[in-house]
PDB file of C-alpha atoms in Angstrom:
ATOM      1  CA  GLY A   1      15.305  10.900 -12.181  1.00  0.00           C
ATOM      2  CA  ASP A   2      13.182   9.083 -11.083  1.00  0.00           C
ATOM      3  CA  SER A   3       9.492   8.055 -12.885  1.00  0.00           C
ATOM      4  CA  VAL A   4       6.328   4.872 -13.105  1.00  0.00           C
ATOM      5  CA  THR A   5       4.543   4.661 -15.716  1.00  0.00           C
ATOM      6  CA  GLN A   6       1.351   3.328 -15.696  1.00  0.00           C
ATOM      7  CA  MET A   7      -1.174   2.049 -18.362  1.00  0.00           C
ATOM      8  CA  GLU A   8      -4.031   4.867 -18.803  1.00  0.00           C
ATOM      9  CA  GLY A   9      -7.780   3.846 -17.460  1.00  0.00           C
ATOM     10  CA  PRO A  10     -10.044   3.903 -17.710  1.00  0.00           C
ATOM     11  CA  VAL A  11     -10.095   0.087 -17.918  1.00  0.00           C
ATOM     12  CA  THR A  12     -13.084  -1.829 -17.813  1.00  0.00           C
ATOM     13  CA  LEU A  13     -14.110  -5.140 -17.139  1.00  0.00           C
ATOM     14  CA  SER A  14     -16.836  -7.651 -15.990  1.00  0.00           C
ATOM     15  CA  GLU A  15     -17.080  -9.391 -12.737  1.00  0.00           C
ATOM     16  CA  GLU A  16     -15.189 -12.262 -12.815  1.00  0.00           C
ATOM     17  CA  ALA A  17     -12.755 -11.367 -15.917  1.00  0.00           C
ATOM     18  CA  PHE A  18      -8.472 -11.638 -15.913  1.00  0.00           C
ATOM     19  CA  LEU A  19      -7.036  -7.312 -14.734  1.00  0.00           C
ATOM     20  CA  THR A  20      -4.023  -6.359 -16.133  1.00  0.00           C
ATOM     21  CA  ILE A  21      -2.803  -3.239 -14.176  1.00  0.00           C
ATOM     22  CA  ASN A  22       0.642  -3.209 -16.382  1.00  0.00           C
ATOM     23  CA  CYS A  23       3.590  -0.813 -14.406  1.00  0.00           C
ATOM     24  CA  THR A  24       7.170  -0.241 -15.797  1.00  0.00           C
ATOM     25  CA  TYR A  25       9.346   2.105 -14.037  1.00  0.00           C
ATOM     26  CA  THR A  26      13.048   3.976 -13.880  1.00  0.00           C
ATOM     27  CA  ALA A  27      15.298   4.408 -11.073  1.00  0.00           C
ATOM     28  CA  THR A  28      19.123   3.817 -10.156  1.00  0.00           C
ATOM     29  CA  GLY A  29      20.084   1.481  -7.787  1.00  0.00           C
ATOM     30  CA  TYR A  30      16.969  -0.748  -6.398  1.00  0.00           C
ATOM     31  CA  PRO A  31      14.961   1.032  -5.012  1.00  0.00           C
ATOM     32  CA  SER A  32      10.894  -0.802  -3.390  1.00  0.00           C
ATOM     33  CA  LEU A  33       7.865  -1.294  -4.830  1.00  0.00           C
ATOM     34  CA  PHE A  34       4.881  -0.868  -4.097  1.00  0.00           C
ATOM     35  CA  TRP A  35       0.604  -1.198  -5.607  1.00  0.00           C
ATOM     36  CA  TYR A  36      -1.706   1.295  -3.535  1.00  0.00           C
ATOM     37  CA  VAL A  37      -5.974   1.255  -4.655  1.00  0.00           C
ATOM     38  CA  GLN A  38      -7.571   4.365  -3.475  1.00  0.00           C
ATOM     39  CA  TYR A  39     -11.602   3.674  -3.316  1.00  0.00           C
ATOM     40  CA  PRO A  40     -13.898   6.920  -4.013  1.00  0.00           C
ATOM     41  CA  GLY A  41     -13.321   9.733  -1.338  1.00  0.00           C
ATOM     42  CA  GLU A  42     -11.490   7.831   0.574  1.00  0.00           C
ATOM     43  CA  GLY A  43      -6.814   7.613   1.114  1.00  0.00           C
ATOM     44  CA  LEU A  44      -4.842   5.468  -0.570  1.00  0.00           C
ATOM     45  CA  GLN A  45      -4.186   1.771   0.989  1.00  0.00           C
ATOM     46  CA  LEU A  46      -1.155   0.178   0.563  1.00  0.00           C
ATOM     47  CA  LEU A  47      -2.232  -3.173  -1.651  1.00  0.00           C
ATOM     48  CA  LEU A  48       0.965  -4.890  -2.207  1.00  0.00           C
ATOM     49  CA  LYS A  49       4.659  -4.439  -2.123  1.00  0.00           C
ATOM     50  CA  ALA A  50       7.977  -6.386  -3.317  1.00  0.00           C
ATOM     51  CA  THR A  51      11.547  -4.940  -2.300  1.00  0.00           C
ATOM     52  CA  LYS A  52      13.754  -7.551  -5.276  1.00  0.00           C
ATOM     53  CA  ALA A  53      14.359  -8.755  -8.000  1.00  0.00           C
ATOM     54  CA  ASP A  54      11.820 -12.084  -8.605  1.00  0.00           C
ATOM     55  CA  ASP A  55      10.005 -11.103  -5.537  1.00  0.00           C
ATOM     56  CA  LYS A  56       5.771 -11.846  -5.773  1.00  0.00           C
ATOM     57  CA  GLY A  57       3.841  -9.377  -3.573  1.00  0.00           C
ATOM     58  CA  SER A  58       0.065 -10.936  -3.177  1.00  0.00           C
ATOM     59  CA  ASN A  59      -2.879  -9.601  -1.758  1.00  0.00           C
ATOM     60  CA  LYS A  60      -7.063  -9.848  -1.450  1.00  0.00           C
ATOM     61  CA  GLY A  61      -6.241 -12.154  -4.803  1.00  0.00           C
ATOM     62  CA  PHE A  62      -3.932  -9.315  -6.311  1.00  0.00           C
ATOM     63  CA  GLU A  63      -0.643 -10.675  -7.250  1.00  0.00           C
ATOM     64  CA  ALA A  64       2.868  -8.548  -8.855  1.00  0.00           C
ATOM     65  CA  THR A  65       6.584  -9.747  -9.448  1.00  0.00           C
ATOM     66  CA  TYR A  66       9.170  -7.906  -8.592  1.00  0.00           C
ATOM     67  CA  ARG A  67      10.817  -7.652 -12.667  1.00  0.00           C
ATOM     68  CA  LYS A  68      14.621  -6.235 -13.084  1.00  0.00           C
ATOM     69  CA  GLU A  69      15.177  -7.124 -16.542  1.00  0.00           C
ATOM     70  CA  THR A  70      11.912  -6.033 -17.593  1.00  0.00           C
ATOM     71  CA  THR A  71      12.245  -2.889 -15.047  1.00  0.00           C
ATOM     72  CA  SER A  72       7.520  -3.849 -15.012  1.00  0.00           C
ATOM     73  CA  PHE A  73       5.607  -4.688 -11.881  1.00  0.00           C
ATOM     74  CA  HIS A  74       2.498  -5.743 -13.336  1.00  0.00           C
ATOM     75  CA  LEU A  75      -0.413  -6.092 -11.275  1.00  0.00           C
ATOM     76  CA  GLU A  76      -2.251  -9.454 -12.394  1.00  0.00           C
ATOM     77  CA  LYS A  77      -5.862 -10.920 -10.442  1.00  0.00           C
ATOM     78  CA  GLY A  78      -7.530 -13.575 -11.778  1.00  0.00           C
ATOM     79  CA  SER A  79     -11.033 -13.576 -11.302  1.00  0.00           C
ATOM     80  CA  VAL A  80     -12.018  -9.067 -10.775  1.00  0.00           C
ATOM     81  CA  GLN A  81     -15.196  -8.732  -8.469  1.00  0.00           C
ATOM     82  CA  VAL A  82     -17.845  -5.682  -8.428  1.00  0.00           C
ATOM     83  CA  SER A  83     -16.221  -4.472  -4.804  1.00  0.00           C
ATOM     84  CA  ASP A  84     -12.390  -4.346  -7.073  1.00  0.00           C
ATOM     85  CA  SER A  85     -13.782  -0.499  -8.869  1.00  0.00           C
ATOM     86  CA  ALA A  86     -11.279   1.798  -7.384  1.00  0.00           C
ATOM     87  CA  VAL A  87      -7.573   3.757  -9.287  1.00  0.00           C
ATOM     88  CA  TYR A  88      -4.961   1.540  -8.839  1.00  0.00           C
ATOM     89  CA  PHE A  89      -1.476   3.970  -8.564  1.00  0.00           C
ATOM     90  CA  CYS A  90       1.710   1.979  -9.085  1.00  0.00           C
ATOM     91  CA  ALA A  91       4.473   3.753  -6.448  1.00  0.00           C
ATOM     92  CA  LEU A  92       8.453   2.886  -6.034  1.00  0.00           C
ATOM     93  CA  SER A  93      10.225   4.034  -2.858  1.00  0.00           C
ATOM     94  CA  ASP A  94      13.991   5.656  -3.831  1.00  0.00           C
ATOM     95  CA  GLN A  95      16.963   3.547  -1.827  1.00  0.00           C
ATOM     96  CA  ARG A  96      16.992   5.905   0.806  1.00  0.00           C
ATOM     97  CA  GLY A  97      12.825   5.637   1.377  1.00  0.00           C
ATOM     98  CA  PHE A  98      12.732   9.266   2.378  1.00  0.00           C
ATOM     99  CA  LYS A  99      11.032  10.233  -1.530  1.00  0.00           C
ATOM    100  CA  THR A 100       7.949   7.592  -2.805  1.00  0.00           C
ATOM    101  CA  ILE A 101       7.007   8.124  -6.997  1.00  0.00           C
ATOM    102  CA  PHE A 102       3.468   7.995  -7.992  1.00  0.00           C
ATOM    103  CA  GLY A 103       1.895   6.627 -10.996  1.00  0.00           C
ATOM    104  CA  ALA A 104      -0.810   8.276 -12.717  1.00  0.00           C
ATOM    105  CA  GLY A 105      -3.656   6.190 -11.510  1.00  0.00           C
ATOM    106  CA  THR A 106      -5.118   3.633 -13.377  1.00  0.00           C
ATOM    107  CA  ARG A 107      -9.088   3.416 -13.135  1.00  0.00           C
ATOM    108  CA  LEU A 108     -11.194   0.080 -13.033  1.00  0.00           C
ATOM    109  CA  PHE A 109     -14.223  -0.836 -13.475  1.00  0.00           C
ATOM    110  CA  VAL A 110     -16.261  -3.785 -13.169  1.00  0.00           C
ATOM    111  CA  LYS A 111     -19.806  -4.387 -13.955  1.00  0.00           C
ATOM    112  CA  ALA A 112     -21.904  -7.155 -12.739  1.00  0.00           C
TER     113      ALA A 112
ATOM    114  CA  ASN B   1      -6.047   5.193  17.758  1.00  0.00           C
ATOM    115  CA  ALA B   2      -7.827   7.431  14.956  1.00  0.00           C
ATOM    116  CA  GLY B   3      -4.083   6.761  12.398  1.00  0.00           C
ATOM    117  CA  VAL B   4      -3.481  10.035  10.538  1.00  0.00           C
ATOM    118  CA  THR B   5      -6.185  12.773  10.302  1.00  0.00           C
ATOM    119  CA  GLN B   6      -6.427  15.888   8.350  1.00  0.00           C
ATOM    120  CA  THR B   7      -8.515  19.170   9.155  1.00  0.00           C
ATOM    121  CA  PRO B   8     -10.800  20.412   7.514  1.00  0.00           C
ATOM    122  CA  LYS B   9     -12.312  17.532   4.971  1.00  0.00           C
ATOM    123  CA  PHE B  10     -13.329  21.043   2.111  1.00  0.00           C
ATOM    124  CA  GLN B  11     -12.313  23.731   2.097  1.00  0.00           C
ATOM    125  CA  VAL B  12     -12.383  27.226  -0.640  1.00  0.00           C
ATOM    126  CA  LEU B  13      -9.906  29.854  -0.572  1.00  0.00           C
ATOM    127  CA  LYS B  14      -9.741  33.382  -3.323  1.00  0.00           C
ATOM    128  CA  THR B  15      -7.083  33.828  -5.008  1.00  0.00           C
ATOM    129  CA  GLY B  16      -4.041  35.915  -1.866  1.00  0.00           C
ATOM    130  CA  GLN B  17      -5.779  34.206   0.143  1.00  0.00           C
ATOM    131  CA  SER B  18      -3.769  32.271   3.082  1.00  0.00           C
ATOM    132  CA  MET B  19      -4.049  28.905   4.700  1.00  0.00           C
ATOM    133  CA  THR B  20      -2.889  25.899   6.904  1.00  0.00           C
ATOM    134  CA  LEU B  21      -3.348  22.363   6.618  1.00  0.00           C
ATOM    135  CA  GLN B  22      -3.954  20.372   9.262  1.00  0.00           C
ATOM    136  CA  CYS B  23      -2.401  16.617   9.499  1.00  0.00           C
ATOM    137  CA  ALA B  24      -2.210  15.376  12.854  1.00  0.00           C
ATOM    138  CA  GLN B  25      -1.024  10.662  13.771  1.00  0.00           C
ATOM    139  CA  ASP B  26      -1.072   9.316  16.524  1.00  0.00           C
ATOM    140  CA  MET B  27       1.264   5.866  16.001  1.00  0.00           C
ATOM    141  CA  ASN B  28       4.513   7.307  16.846  1.00  0.00           C
ATOM    142  CA  HIS B  29       6.194   7.789  13.549  1.00  0.00           C
ATOM    143  CA  GLU B  30       8.561   9.517  12.102  1.00  0.00           C
ATOM    144  CA  TYR B  31       8.123  10.673   8.700  1.00  0.00           C
ATOM    145  CA  MET B  32       6.071  12.463   7.422  1.00  0.00           C
ATOM    146  CA  SER B  33       4.292  13.490   4.660  1.00  0.00           C
ATOM    147  CA  TRP B  34       2.659  15.776   2.030  1.00  0.00           C
ATOM    148  CA  TYR B  35       1.213  14.405  -1.192  1.00  0.00           C
ATOM    149  CA  ARG B  36      -1.195  16.528  -4.168  1.00  0.00           C
ATOM    150  CA  GLN B  37      -3.674  14.388  -6.226  1.00  0.00           C
ATOM    151  CA  ASP B  38      -4.054  15.633  -9.443  1.00  0.00           C
ATOM    152  CA  PRO B  39      -6.212  14.210 -12.180  1.00  0.00           C
ATOM    153  CA  GLY B  40      -4.501  11.802 -14.484  1.00  0.00           C
ATOM    154  CA  MET B  41      -0.920  13.635 -12.313  1.00  0.00           C
ATOM    155  CA  GLY B  42      -1.471  11.083  -9.791  1.00  0.00           C
ATOM    156  CA  LEU B  43      -0.161  11.267  -5.741  1.00  0.00           C
ATOM    157  CA  ARG B  44       3.134  14.343  -5.854  1.00  0.00           C
ATOM    158  CA  LEU B  45       4.857  14.362  -3.072  1.00  0.00           C
ATOM    159  CA  ILE B  46       5.302  18.316  -1.920  1.00  0.00           C
ATOM    160  CA  HIS B  47       7.026  18.395   1.036  1.00  0.00           C
ATOM    161  CA  TYR B  48       8.394  15.783   4.202  1.00  0.00           C
ATOM    162  CA  SER B  49      10.195  15.483   7.444  1.00  0.00           C
ATOM    163  CA  VAL B  50      11.851  12.734   8.890  1.00  0.00           C
ATOM    164  CA  GLY B  51      11.413  14.556  12.414  1.00  0.00           C
ATOM    165  CA  ALA B  52      10.397  16.932  14.990  1.00  0.00           C
ATOM    166  CA  GLY B  53      12.531  19.761  13.694  1.00  0.00           C
ATOM    167  CA  ILE B  54      13.551  17.760  10.346  1.00  0.00           C
ATOM    168  CA  THR B  55      11.975  19.063   7.169  1.00  0.00           C
ATOM    169  CA  ASP B  56      13.338  18.354   3.828  1.00  0.00           C
ATOM    170  CA  GLN B  57      11.140  19.507  -0.173  1.00  0.00           C
ATOM    171  CA  GLY B  58       9.671  17.121  -2.301  1.00  0.00           C
ATOM    172  CA  GLU B  59       8.142  17.101  -6.120  1.00  0.00           C
ATOM    173  CA  VAL B  60       6.570  20.121  -6.285  1.00  0.00           C
ATOM    174  CA  PRO B  61       7.357  22.421  -3.336  1.00  0.00           C
ATOM    175  CA  ASN B  62       7.036  26.106  -4.354  1.00  0.00           C
ATOM    176  CA  GLY B  63       4.110  28.204  -3.080  1.00  0.00           C
ATOM    177  CA  TYR B  64       3.871  25.750  -0.257  1.00  0.00           C
ATOM    178  CA  ASN B  65       5.190  25.953   3.685  1.00  0.00           C
ATOM    179  CA  VAL B  66       6.178  23.196   6.716  1.00  0.00           C
ATOM    180  CA  SER B  67       7.422  23.233   9.896  1.00  0.00           C
ATOM    181  CA  ARG B  68       7.779  20.277  12.768  1.00  0.00           C
ATOM    182  CA  SER B  69       8.020  20.702  15.931  1.00  0.00           C
ATOM    183  CA  THR B  70       5.902  17.798  17.583  1.00  0.00           C
ATOM    184  CA  THR B  71       6.147  14.207  16.544  1.00  0.00           C
ATOM    185  CA  GLU B  72       2.522  13.743  15.948  1.00  0.00           C
ATOM    186  CA  ASP B  73       2.109  17.292  13.995  1.00  0.00           C
ATOM    187  CA  PHE B  74       2.919  18.504  10.371  1.00  0.00           C
ATOM    188  CA  PRO B  75       0.681  21.817   9.073  1.00  0.00           C
ATOM    189  CA  LEU B  76       0.895  21.967   5.173  1.00  0.00           C
ATOM    190  CA  ARG B  77       0.639  26.176   4.863  1.00  0.00           C
ATOM    191  CA  LEU B  78      -0.238  27.743   1.690  1.00  0.00           C
ATOM    192  CA  LEU B  79       1.207  30.850   1.636  1.00  0.00           C
ATOM    193  CA  SER B  80      -1.133  33.187  -1.114  1.00  0.00           C
ATOM    194  CA  ALA B  81      -3.125  30.830  -3.247  1.00  0.00           C
ATOM    195  CA  ALA B  82      -3.200  30.899  -6.558  1.00  0.00           C
ATOM    196  CA  PRO B  83      -6.103  28.568  -9.144  1.00  0.00           C
ATOM    197  CA  SER B  84      -2.962  25.879  -9.149  1.00  0.00           C
ATOM    198  CA  GLN B  85      -2.819  25.179  -5.982  1.00  0.00           C
ATOM    199  CA  THR B  86      -7.028  22.860  -6.513  1.00  0.00           C
ATOM    200  CA  SER B  87      -6.048  20.063  -5.363  1.00  0.00           C
ATOM    201  CA  VAL B  88      -6.751  17.466  -3.366  1.00  0.00           C
ATOM    202  CA  TYR B  89      -4.149  17.091  -0.686  1.00  0.00           C
ATOM    203  CA  PHE B  90      -3.246  13.784   1.183  1.00  0.00           C
ATOM    204  CA  CYS B  91      -1.157  14.249   4.404  1.00  0.00           C
ATOM    205  CA  ALA B  92       0.976  10.826   4.896  1.00  0.00           C
ATOM    206  CA  SER B  93       2.838   9.059   8.409  1.00  0.00           C
ATOM    207  CA  SER B  94       5.388   5.570   8.573  1.00  0.00           C
ATOM    208  CA  TYR B  95       7.021   4.802  11.346  1.00  0.00           C
ATOM    209  CA  PHE B  96      10.916   5.652   9.166  1.00  0.00           C
ATOM    210  CA  ARG B  97      10.917   5.606   5.611  1.00  0.00           C
ATOM    211  CA  VAL B  98       8.499   4.495   3.555  1.00  0.00           C
ATOM    212  CA  THR B  99      10.842   0.632   2.311  1.00  0.00           C
ATOM    213  CA  VAL B 100       8.580  -2.893   2.232  1.00  0.00           C
ATOM    214  CA  ASP B 101       8.750  -2.921   5.879  1.00  0.00           C
ATOM    215  CA  ASN B 102       7.173   0.534   7.414  1.00  0.00           C
ATOM    216  CA  GLU B 103       3.768   0.890   5.317  1.00  0.00           C
ATOM    217  CA  GLN B 104       3.026   4.679   4.431  1.00  0.00           C
ATOM    218  CA  PHE B 105      -0.093   6.159   6.501  1.00  0.00           C
ATOM    219  CA  PHE B 106      -2.620   7.729   4.485  1.00  0.00           C
ATOM    220  CA  GLY B 107      -5.559  10.590   5.277  1.00  0.00           C
ATOM    221  CA  PRO B 108      -8.700  11.155   3.899  1.00  0.00           C
ATOM    222  CA  GLY B 109      -7.428  14.073   2.729  1.00  0.00           C
ATOM    223  CA  THR B 110      -7.898  18.313   1.740  1.00  0.00           C
ATOM    224  CA  ARG B 111     -10.297  19.266  -0.967  1.00  0.00           C
ATOM    225  CA  LEU B 112      -9.114  22.462  -1.797  1.00  0.00           C
ATOM    226  CA  THR B 113     -10.357  25.035  -4.336  1.00  0.00           C
ATOM    227  CA  VAL B 114      -9.157  27.866  -5.372  1.00  0.00           C
ATOM    228  CA  LEU B 115     -10.988  30.496  -6.616  1.00  0.00           C
TER     229      LEU B 115
END
């Protein structure tokens, strides 16, 4: 079945450091890919998304590129802030759009 | 718009008790779903619905029942609570299928502890 694997955390960075959170997937067909963010005590919020190979999703300085050849959707940000501290989830939606599969989540701590 | 609302925010049950987690949305979304979030496992789909009167199972449906009598509401029922159901439960909705053009909106969650 479909699955999503993302790097284990926690990831601890200093402010203004470069961030990469790796995500790879297994799926049949052409899934849609997402990154969600969860701040403490809250539900998930959509961060960015991509629908087809070589699409780049971006939002709030975060970027991820849909790489079909490597089945990856790595999250990057050039300069993190303390306010980026949260849990980040990689996810895919199957071709019908009825089921979303989430990765285990990666907790990010950013120190001032 | 209130978006997706969930009640209660916290609940403690004893093993064998039953309860219903409430979920409502005011965005006229056809698609609604329930997830559970456990440490190190991300979110796992319990049940979902593509419209009033239509429900289907997700990855981890055992021990849970759902029904969808209206577009707005999608309650999750625990028939006989077990400690393994201790988790944080999230309800979500989207206009129709979850695609890049149909964002999924999440409620604030219900933290359930089963003793």
